[in-house]
Tab-separated table of C-alpha atoms in Angstrom:
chain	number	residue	atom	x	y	z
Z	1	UNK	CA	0.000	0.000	0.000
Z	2	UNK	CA	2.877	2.195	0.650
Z	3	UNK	CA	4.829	1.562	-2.310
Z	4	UNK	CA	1.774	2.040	-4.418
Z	5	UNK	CA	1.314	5.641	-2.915
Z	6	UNK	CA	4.400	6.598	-3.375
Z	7	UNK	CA	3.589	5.775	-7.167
Z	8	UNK	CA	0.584	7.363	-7.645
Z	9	UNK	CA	2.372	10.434	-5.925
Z	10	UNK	CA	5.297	10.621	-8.004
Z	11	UNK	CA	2.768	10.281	-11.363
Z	12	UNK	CA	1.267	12.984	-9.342
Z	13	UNK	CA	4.019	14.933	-9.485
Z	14	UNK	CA	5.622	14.270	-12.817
Z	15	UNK	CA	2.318	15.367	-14.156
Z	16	UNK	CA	2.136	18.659	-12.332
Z	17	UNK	CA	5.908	19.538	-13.917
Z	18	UNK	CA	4.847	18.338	-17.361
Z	19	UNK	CA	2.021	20.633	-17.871
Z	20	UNK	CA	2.861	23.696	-16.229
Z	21	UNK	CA	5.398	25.556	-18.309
Z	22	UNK	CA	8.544	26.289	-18.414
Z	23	UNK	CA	9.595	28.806	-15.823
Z	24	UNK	CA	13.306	29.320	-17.012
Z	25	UNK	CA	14.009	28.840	-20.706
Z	26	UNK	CA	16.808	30.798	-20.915
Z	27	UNK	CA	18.360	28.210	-18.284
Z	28	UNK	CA	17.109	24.845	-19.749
Z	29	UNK	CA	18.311	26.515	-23.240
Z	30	UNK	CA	21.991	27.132	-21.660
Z	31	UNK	CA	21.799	23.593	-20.646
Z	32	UNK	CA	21.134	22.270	-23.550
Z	33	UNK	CA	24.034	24.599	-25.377
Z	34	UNK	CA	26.191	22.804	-22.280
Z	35	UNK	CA	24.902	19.391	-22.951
Z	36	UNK	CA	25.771	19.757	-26.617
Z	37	UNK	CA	29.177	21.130	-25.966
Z	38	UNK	CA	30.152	18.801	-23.932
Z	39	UNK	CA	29.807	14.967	-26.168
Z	40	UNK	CA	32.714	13.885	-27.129
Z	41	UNK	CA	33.642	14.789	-30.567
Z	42	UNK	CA	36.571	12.860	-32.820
Z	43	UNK	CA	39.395	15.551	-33.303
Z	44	UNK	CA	41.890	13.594	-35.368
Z	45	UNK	CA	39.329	13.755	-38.249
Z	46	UNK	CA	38.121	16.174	-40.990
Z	47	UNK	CA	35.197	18.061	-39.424
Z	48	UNK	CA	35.578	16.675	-35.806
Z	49	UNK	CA	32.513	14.240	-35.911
Z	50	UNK	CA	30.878	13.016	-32.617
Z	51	UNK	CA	31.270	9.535	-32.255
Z	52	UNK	CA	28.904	7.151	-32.160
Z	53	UNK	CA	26.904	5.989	-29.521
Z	54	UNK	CA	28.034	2.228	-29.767
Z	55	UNK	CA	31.647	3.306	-30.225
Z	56	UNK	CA	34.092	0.402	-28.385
Z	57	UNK	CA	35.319	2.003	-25.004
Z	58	UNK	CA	36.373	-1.568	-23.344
Z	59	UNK	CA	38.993	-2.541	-25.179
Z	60	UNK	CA	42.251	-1.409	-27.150
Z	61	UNK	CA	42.620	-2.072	-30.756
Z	62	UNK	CA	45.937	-1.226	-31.915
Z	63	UNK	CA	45.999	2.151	-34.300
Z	64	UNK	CA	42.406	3.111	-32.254
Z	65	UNK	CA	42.484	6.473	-30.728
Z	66	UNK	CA	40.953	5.903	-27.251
Z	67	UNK	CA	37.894	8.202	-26.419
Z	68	UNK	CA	38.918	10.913	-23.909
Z	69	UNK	CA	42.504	9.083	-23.553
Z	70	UNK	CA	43.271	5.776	-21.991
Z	71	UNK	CA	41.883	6.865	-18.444
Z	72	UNK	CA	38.321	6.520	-19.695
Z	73	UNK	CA	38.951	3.040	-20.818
Z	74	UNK	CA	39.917	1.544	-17.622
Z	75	UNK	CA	37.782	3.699	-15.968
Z	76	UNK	CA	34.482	1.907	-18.199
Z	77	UNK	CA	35.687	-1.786	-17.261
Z	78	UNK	CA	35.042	-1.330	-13.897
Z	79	UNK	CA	31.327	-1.717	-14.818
Z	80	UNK	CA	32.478	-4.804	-15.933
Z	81	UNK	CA	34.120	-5.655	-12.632
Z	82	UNK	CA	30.937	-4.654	-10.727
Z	83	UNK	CA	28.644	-7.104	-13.207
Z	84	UNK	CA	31.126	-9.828	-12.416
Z	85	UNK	CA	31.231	-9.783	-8.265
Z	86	UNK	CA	27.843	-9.524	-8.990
Z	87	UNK	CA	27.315	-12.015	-10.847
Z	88	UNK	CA	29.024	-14.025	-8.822
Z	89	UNK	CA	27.832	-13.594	-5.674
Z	90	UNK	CA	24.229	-13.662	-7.046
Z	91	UNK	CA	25.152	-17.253	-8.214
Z	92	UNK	CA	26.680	-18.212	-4.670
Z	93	UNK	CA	23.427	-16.875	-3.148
Z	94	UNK	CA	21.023	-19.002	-5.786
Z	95	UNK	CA	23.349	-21.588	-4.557
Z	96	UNK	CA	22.856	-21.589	-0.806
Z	97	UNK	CA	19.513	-20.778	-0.569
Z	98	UNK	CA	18.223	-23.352	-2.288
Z	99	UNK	CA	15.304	-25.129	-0.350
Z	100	UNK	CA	16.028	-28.727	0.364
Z	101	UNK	CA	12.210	-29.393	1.631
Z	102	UNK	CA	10.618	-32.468	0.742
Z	103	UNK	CA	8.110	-32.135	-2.148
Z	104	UNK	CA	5.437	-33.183	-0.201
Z	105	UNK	CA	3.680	-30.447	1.896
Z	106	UNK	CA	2.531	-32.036	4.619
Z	107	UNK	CA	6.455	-33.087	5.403
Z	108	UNK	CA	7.859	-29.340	4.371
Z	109	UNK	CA	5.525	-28.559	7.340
Z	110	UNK	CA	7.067	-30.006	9.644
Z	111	UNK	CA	10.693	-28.550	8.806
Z	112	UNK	CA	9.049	-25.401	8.884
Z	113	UNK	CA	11.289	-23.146	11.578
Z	114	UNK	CA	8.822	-21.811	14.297
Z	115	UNK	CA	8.756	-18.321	16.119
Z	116	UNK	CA	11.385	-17.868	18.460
Z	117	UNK	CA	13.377	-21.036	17.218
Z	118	UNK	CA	16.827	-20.265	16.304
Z	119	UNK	CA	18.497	-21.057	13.442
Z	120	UNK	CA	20.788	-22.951	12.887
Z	121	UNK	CA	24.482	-21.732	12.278
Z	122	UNK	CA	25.878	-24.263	10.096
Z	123	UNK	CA	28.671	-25.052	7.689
Z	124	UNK	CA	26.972	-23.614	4.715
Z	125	UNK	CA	27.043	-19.662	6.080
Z	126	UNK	CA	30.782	-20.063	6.427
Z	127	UNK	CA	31.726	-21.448	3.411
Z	128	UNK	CA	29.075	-19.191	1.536
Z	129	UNK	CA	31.107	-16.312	3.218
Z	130	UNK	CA	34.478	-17.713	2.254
Z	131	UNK	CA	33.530	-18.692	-1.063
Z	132	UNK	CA	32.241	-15.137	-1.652
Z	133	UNK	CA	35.160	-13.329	-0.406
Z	134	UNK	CA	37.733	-15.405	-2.004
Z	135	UNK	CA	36.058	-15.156	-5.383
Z	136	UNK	CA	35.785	-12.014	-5.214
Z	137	UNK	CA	39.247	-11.218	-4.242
Z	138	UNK	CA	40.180	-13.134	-7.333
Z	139	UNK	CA	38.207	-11.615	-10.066
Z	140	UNK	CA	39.179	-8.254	-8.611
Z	141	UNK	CA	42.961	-9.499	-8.923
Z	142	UNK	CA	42.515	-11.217	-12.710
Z	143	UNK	CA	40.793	-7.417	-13.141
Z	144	UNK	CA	44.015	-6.189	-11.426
Z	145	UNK	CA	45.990	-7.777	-13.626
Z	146	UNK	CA	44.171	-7.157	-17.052
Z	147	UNK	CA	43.475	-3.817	-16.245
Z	148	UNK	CA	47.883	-3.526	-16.000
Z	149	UNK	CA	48.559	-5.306	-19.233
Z	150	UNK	CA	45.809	-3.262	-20.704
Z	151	UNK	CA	46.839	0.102	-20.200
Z	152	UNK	CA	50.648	-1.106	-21.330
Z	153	UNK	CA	49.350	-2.333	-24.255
Z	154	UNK	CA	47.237	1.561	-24.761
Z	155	UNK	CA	50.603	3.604	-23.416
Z	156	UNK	CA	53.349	1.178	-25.124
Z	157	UNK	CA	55.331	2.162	-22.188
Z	158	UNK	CA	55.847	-0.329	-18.666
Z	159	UNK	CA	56.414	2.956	-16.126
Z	160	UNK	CA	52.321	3.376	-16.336
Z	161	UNK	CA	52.912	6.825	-17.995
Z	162	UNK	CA	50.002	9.044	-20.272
Z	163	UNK	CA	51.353	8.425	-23.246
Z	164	UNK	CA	53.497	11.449	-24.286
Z	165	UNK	CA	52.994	12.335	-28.032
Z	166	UNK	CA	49.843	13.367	-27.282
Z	167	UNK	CA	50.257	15.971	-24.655
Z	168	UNK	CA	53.863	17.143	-25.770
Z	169	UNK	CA	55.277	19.136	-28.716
Z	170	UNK	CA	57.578	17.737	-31.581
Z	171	UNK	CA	61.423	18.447	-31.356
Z	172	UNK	CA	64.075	17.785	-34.117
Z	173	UNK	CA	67.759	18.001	-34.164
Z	174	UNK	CA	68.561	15.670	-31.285
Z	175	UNK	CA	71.983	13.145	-32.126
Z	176	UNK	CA	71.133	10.213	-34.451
Z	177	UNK	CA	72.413	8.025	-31.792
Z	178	UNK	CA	71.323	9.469	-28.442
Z	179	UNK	CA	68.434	6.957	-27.530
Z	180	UNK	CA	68.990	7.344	-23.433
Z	181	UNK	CA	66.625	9.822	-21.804
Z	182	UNK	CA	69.025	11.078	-19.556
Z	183	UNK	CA	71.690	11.813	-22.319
Z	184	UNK	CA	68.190	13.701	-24.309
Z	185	UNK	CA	67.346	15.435	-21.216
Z	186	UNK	CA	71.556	17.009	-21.253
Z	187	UNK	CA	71.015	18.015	-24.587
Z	188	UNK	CA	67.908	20.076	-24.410
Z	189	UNK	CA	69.362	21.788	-21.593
């Protein structure tokens, strides 16, 4: 009864804002000018089109300019994480709670637990608990892990570092043969 009048006042509500007008224009028109401004548009191309809705943001395909940098990449497969432990723990929890009552009614009522009884504290909350915690110390680890090896592969450098040619200038006229940063670093200053 309560959840279905909080419903019928939020319809209530929604209602009211939909048909009385707007009171601020100018302000839901600067949003919108903000809201437009601020999608994501490809730079690297000839009249900086946005990209798509369904553009790939998990994963790194060599030659792929990432969308708003490498950052925003690892930053979208932690949804992925979440779904996983999720996942995961919803399975455990389908597991474990699982009635084991005999299919006949009269005899599932008589395992029935009465008022005031108290339940049991068996194996199965243990192991549900250690089960849940260790797998979800692993997946977050294989994450860990992939997450590392991912953003090498997107930087092409082991240190973890943004990778530099696209927040740097160009410079010429170094020696053919100086490859050591500390010997480039002497000869700049």
């Amino acid at each position: 009864a309560v959840l279905f009048l909080m419903f019928v006042l939020f319809v209530i509500s929604a209602c009211r804002v939909h048909v009385r007008g707007n009171t601020n224009s100018a302000a839901v028109n600067a949003g919108m000018q903000s809201r437009y401004r601020a999608k994501v548009f490809q730079y690297f191309k000839v009249g900086q089109p946005r990209y798509k809705l369904w553009a790939p943001m998990h994963l790194h395909q060599k030659g792929r300019v990432h969308i708003c940098g490498p950052g925003m990449t690892l930053f979208m497969n932690w949804f992925i994480l979440l779904a996983g432990v999720g996942l995961w723990l919803s399975i455990l929890a389908f597991i474990f709670t699982m009635d084991s009552l005999p299919p006949n009614k009269c005899m599932q009522a008589l395992h029935r637990e009465f008022p005031g009884q108290v339940e049991d504290e068996g194996v199965n909350k243990h192991l549900w608990a250690a089960l849940a915690y260790l797998g979800s110390t692993f997946g977050s680890f294989v994450f860990f892990v992939t997450q590392r090896k991912l953003w090498t592969a997107m930087t092409r450098d082991t240190s973890g570092e943004i990778p530099i040619q696209l927040y740097t200038i160009e410079a010429s006229g170094f020696p053919p043969n100086a490859t050591d940063k500390d010997k480039l670093l002497q000869f700049v200053k």
